[in-house]
Short mmCIF file of C-alpha atoms in Angstrom, two decimals:
data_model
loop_
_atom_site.label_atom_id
_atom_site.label_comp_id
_atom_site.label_asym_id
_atom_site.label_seq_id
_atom_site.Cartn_x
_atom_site.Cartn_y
_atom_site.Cartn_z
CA UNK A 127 101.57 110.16 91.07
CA UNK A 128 99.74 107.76 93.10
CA UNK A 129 96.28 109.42 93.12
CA UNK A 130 92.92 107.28 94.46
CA UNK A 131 89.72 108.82 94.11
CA UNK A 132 86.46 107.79 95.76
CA UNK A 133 82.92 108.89 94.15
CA UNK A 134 80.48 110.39 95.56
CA UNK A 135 82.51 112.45 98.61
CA UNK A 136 79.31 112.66 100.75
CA UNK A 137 75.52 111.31 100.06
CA UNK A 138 72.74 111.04 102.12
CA UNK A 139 70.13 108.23 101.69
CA UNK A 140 67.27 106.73 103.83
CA UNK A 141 67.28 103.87 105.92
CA UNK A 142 66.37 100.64 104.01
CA UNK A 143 68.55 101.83 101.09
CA UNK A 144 71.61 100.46 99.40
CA UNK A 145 74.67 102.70 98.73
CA UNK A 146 77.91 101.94 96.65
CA UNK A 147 80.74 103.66 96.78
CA UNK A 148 83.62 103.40 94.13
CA UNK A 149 87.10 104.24 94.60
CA UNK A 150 89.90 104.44 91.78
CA UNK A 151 93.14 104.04 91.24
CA UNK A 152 94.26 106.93 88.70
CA UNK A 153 97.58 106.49 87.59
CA UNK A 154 98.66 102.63 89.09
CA UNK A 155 97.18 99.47 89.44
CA UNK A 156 96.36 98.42 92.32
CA UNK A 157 96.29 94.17 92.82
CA UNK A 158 94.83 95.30 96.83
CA UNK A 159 92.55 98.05 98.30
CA UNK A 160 91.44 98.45 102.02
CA UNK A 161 88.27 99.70 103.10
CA UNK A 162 88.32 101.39 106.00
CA UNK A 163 85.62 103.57 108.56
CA UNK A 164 86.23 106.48 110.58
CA UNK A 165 83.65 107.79 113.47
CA UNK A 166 83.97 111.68 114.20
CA UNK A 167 87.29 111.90 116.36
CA UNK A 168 88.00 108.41 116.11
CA UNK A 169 91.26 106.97 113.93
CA UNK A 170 90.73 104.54 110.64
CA UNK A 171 89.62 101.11 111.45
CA UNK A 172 90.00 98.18 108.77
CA UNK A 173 87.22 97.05 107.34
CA UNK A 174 88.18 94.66 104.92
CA UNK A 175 90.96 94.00 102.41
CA UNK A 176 89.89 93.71 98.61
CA UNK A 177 92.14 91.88 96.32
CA UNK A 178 91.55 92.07 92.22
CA UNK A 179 89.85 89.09 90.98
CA UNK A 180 88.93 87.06 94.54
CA UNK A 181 87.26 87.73 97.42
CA UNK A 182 87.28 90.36 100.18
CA UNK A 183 88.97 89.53 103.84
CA UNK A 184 86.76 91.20 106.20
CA UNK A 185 88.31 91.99 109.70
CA UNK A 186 86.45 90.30 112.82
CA UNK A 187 83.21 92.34 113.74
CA UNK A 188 82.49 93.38 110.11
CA UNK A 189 79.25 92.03 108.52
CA UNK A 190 80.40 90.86 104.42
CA UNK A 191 76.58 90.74 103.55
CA UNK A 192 76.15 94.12 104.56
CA UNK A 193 79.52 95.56 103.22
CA UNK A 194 79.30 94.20 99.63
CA UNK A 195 82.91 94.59 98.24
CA UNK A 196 84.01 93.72 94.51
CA UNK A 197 87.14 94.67 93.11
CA UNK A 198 86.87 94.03 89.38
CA UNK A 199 89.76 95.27 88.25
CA UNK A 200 93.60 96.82 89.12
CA UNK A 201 92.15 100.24 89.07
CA UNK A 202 88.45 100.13 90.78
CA UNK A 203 87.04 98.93 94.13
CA UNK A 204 83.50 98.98 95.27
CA UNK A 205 81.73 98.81 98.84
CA UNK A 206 78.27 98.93 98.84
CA UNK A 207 76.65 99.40 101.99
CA UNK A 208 73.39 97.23 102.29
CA UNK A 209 70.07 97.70 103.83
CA UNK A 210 71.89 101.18 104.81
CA UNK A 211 71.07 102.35 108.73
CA UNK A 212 71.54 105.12 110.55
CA UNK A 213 74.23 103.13 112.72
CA UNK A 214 76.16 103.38 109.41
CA UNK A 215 76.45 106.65 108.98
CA UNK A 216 80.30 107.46 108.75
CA UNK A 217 83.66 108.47 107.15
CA UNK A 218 83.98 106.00 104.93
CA UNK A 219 87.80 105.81 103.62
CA UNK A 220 89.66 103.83 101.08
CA UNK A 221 93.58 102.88 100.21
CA UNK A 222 95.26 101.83 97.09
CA UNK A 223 98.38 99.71 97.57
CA UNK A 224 101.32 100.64 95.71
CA UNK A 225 104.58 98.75 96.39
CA UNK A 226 105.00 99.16 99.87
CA UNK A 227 102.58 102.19 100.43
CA UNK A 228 99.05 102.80 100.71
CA UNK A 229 97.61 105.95 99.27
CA UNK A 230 94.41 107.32 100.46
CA UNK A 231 91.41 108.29 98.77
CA UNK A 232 89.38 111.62 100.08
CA UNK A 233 86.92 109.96 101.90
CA UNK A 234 82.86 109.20 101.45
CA UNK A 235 80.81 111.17 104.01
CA UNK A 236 77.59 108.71 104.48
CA UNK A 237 74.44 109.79 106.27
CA UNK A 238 71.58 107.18 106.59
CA UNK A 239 68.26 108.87 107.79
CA UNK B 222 96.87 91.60 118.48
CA UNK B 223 99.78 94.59 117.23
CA UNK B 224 99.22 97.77 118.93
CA UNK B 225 100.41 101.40 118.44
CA UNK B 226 99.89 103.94 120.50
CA UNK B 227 100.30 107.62 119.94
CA UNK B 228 101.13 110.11 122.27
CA UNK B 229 100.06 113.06 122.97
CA UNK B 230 96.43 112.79 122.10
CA UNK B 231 95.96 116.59 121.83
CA UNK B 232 98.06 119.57 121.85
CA UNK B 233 97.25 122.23 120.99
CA UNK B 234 100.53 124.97 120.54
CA UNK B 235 101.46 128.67 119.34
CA UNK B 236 103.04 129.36 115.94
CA UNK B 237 107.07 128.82 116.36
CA UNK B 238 107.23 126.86 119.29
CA UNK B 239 108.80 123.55 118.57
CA UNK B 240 106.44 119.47 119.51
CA UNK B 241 107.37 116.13 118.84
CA UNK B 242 104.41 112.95 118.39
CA UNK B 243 105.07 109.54 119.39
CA UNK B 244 104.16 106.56 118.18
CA UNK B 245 104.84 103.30 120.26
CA UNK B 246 104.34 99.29 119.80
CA UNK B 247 105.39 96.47 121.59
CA UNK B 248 105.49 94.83 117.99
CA UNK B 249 108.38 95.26 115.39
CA UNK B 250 106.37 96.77 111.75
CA UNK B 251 108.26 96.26 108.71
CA UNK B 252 107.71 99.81 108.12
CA UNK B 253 106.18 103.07 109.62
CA UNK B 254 104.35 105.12 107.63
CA UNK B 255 102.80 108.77 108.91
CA UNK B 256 99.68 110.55 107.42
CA UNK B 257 98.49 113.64 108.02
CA UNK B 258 94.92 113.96 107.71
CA UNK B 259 92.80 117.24 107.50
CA UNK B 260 88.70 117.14 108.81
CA UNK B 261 86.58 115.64 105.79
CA UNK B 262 89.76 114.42 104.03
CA UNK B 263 91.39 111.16 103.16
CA UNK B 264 94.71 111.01 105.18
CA UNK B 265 98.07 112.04 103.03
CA UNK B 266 100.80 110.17 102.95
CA UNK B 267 104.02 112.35 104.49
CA UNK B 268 106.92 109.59 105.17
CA UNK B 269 107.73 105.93 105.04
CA UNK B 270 110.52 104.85 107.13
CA UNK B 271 111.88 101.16 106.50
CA UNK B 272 115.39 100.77 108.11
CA UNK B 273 116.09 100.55 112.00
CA UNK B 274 117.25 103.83 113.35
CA UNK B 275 116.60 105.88 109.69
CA UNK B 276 115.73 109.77 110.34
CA UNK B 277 113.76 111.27 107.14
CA UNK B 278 113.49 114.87 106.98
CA UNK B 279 110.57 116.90 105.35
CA UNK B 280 111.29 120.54 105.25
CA UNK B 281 110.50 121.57 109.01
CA UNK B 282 109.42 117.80 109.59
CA UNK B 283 112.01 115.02 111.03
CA UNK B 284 110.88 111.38 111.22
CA UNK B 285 113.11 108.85 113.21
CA UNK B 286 112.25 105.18 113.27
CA UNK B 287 113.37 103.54 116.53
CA UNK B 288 116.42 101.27 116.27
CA UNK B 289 114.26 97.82 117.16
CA UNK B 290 111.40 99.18 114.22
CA UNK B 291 109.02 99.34 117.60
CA UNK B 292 108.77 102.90 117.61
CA UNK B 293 108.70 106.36 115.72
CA UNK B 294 108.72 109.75 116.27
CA UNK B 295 107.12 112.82 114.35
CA UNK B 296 109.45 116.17 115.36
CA UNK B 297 107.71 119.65 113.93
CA UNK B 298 110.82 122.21 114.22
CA UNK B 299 108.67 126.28 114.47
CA UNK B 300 105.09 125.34 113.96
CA UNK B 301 102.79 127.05 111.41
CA UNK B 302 99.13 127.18 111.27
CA UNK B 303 99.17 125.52 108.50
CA UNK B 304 100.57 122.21 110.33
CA UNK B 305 97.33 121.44 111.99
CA UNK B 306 95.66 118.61 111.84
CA UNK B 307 95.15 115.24 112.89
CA UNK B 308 98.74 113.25 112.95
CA UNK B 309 98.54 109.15 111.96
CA UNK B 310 100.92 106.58 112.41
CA UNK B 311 100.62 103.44 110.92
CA UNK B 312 103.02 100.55 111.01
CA UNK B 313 103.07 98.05 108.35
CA UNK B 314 103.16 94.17 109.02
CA UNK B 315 104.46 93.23 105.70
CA UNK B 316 103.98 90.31 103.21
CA UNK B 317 101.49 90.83 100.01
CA UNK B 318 98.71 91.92 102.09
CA UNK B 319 100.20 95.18 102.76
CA UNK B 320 97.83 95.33 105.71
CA UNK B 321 98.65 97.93 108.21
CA UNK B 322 97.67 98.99 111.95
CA UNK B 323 96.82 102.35 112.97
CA UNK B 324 97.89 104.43 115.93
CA UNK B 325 94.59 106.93 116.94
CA UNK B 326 96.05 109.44 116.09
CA UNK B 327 97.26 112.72 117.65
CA UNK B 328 95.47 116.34 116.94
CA UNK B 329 97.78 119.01 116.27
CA UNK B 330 96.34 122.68 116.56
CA UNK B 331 98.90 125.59 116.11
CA UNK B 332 97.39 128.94 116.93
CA UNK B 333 98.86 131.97 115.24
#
């Protein structure tokens, strides 16, 4: 149990472009997700946390007209990454709260050209 | 601002030999969670320790949560190849938000 998925796992787009990518809940629903980014060698860093039904919290430093968040429902978050750059090429990582635990998605490998 | 830092960064270790990964804060977390996280991979959840001074065992892995919830350890009893990878910890802060604060990690590499 407690399985998130993320779609796609890697894509590659030019600069100028907008990206989305979804992650999903698959067998709980989950009222919060967190976005998070991780640079090669580097450890997760909070992006922003998504709650079902209001608006994201971003954490200081992180531009919410660039990272577009809407979480729709219990079971599906969305962070599209506007205007895409090659600054924003990264790991891009999301969790799925379940009680007191957050489960982690595989991971969205973004490369802006 | 909570902080937790992991120690050691790196180490790098033959098959058998026994390591232990620290993670400390001047904070008290509500909970202490470790991941294990592979390269290209979302990090997996291995342990969730709550309870001041609770040890959690998983197969060759012990977990202890210090006594004031500041501090945790990771203890890997004969290391397999098979255990390397990057080690998280992660202490929660509690309330609805769940959020929680992330150590950088420490890179595990266990040569046969």
């Amino acid at each position: 149990g407690a399985v998130v998925s993320q779609h796609p796992s890697w894509v590659i787009c030019k600069s100028g472009t907008s990206v989305k990518i979804e992650c999903r809940s698959l067998d709980f629903q989950a009222t919060t997700m967190f976005w998070y980014r991780q640079f090669p060698k580097q450890s997760l860093m909070l992006m922003a946390t998504s709650n079902e039904g209001s608006k994201a919290t971003y954490e200081q430093g992180v531009e919410k007209d660039k990272f577009l968040i809407n979480h729709a429902s219990l079971t599906l978050s969305t962070l599209t990454v506007t205007s895409a750059h090659p600054e924003d090429s990264s790991f891009y990582i999301c969790s799925a709260q379940n009680k007191e635990t957050q489960y982690f998605g595989p991971g969205t490998r973004l490369l802006v050209l | 601002t909570q902080l937790l830092e992991q120690s050691p960064q790196f180490l790098s270790i033959q098959e058998g030999e026994n390591l232990t990964v620290y993670c400390n804060s001047s904070s008290v977390f509500s909970s202490l969670q470790w991941y294990r996280q592979e390269p290209g991979e979302g990090p997996v959840l291995l342990v969730t320790v709550v309870t001041g001074g609770e040890v959690k065992k998983l197969k060759r892995l012990t977990f202890q949560f210090g006594d004031a919830r500041k501090d945790s350890s990771l203890h890997i009893t004969a290391a397999q190849p098979g255990d390397t990878g990057l080690y998280l910890c992660a202490g929660g802060e509690g309330g609805s938000q769940g959020n929680l604060i992330f150590g950088k990690g420490t890179k595990l590499s266990v040569k046969p």
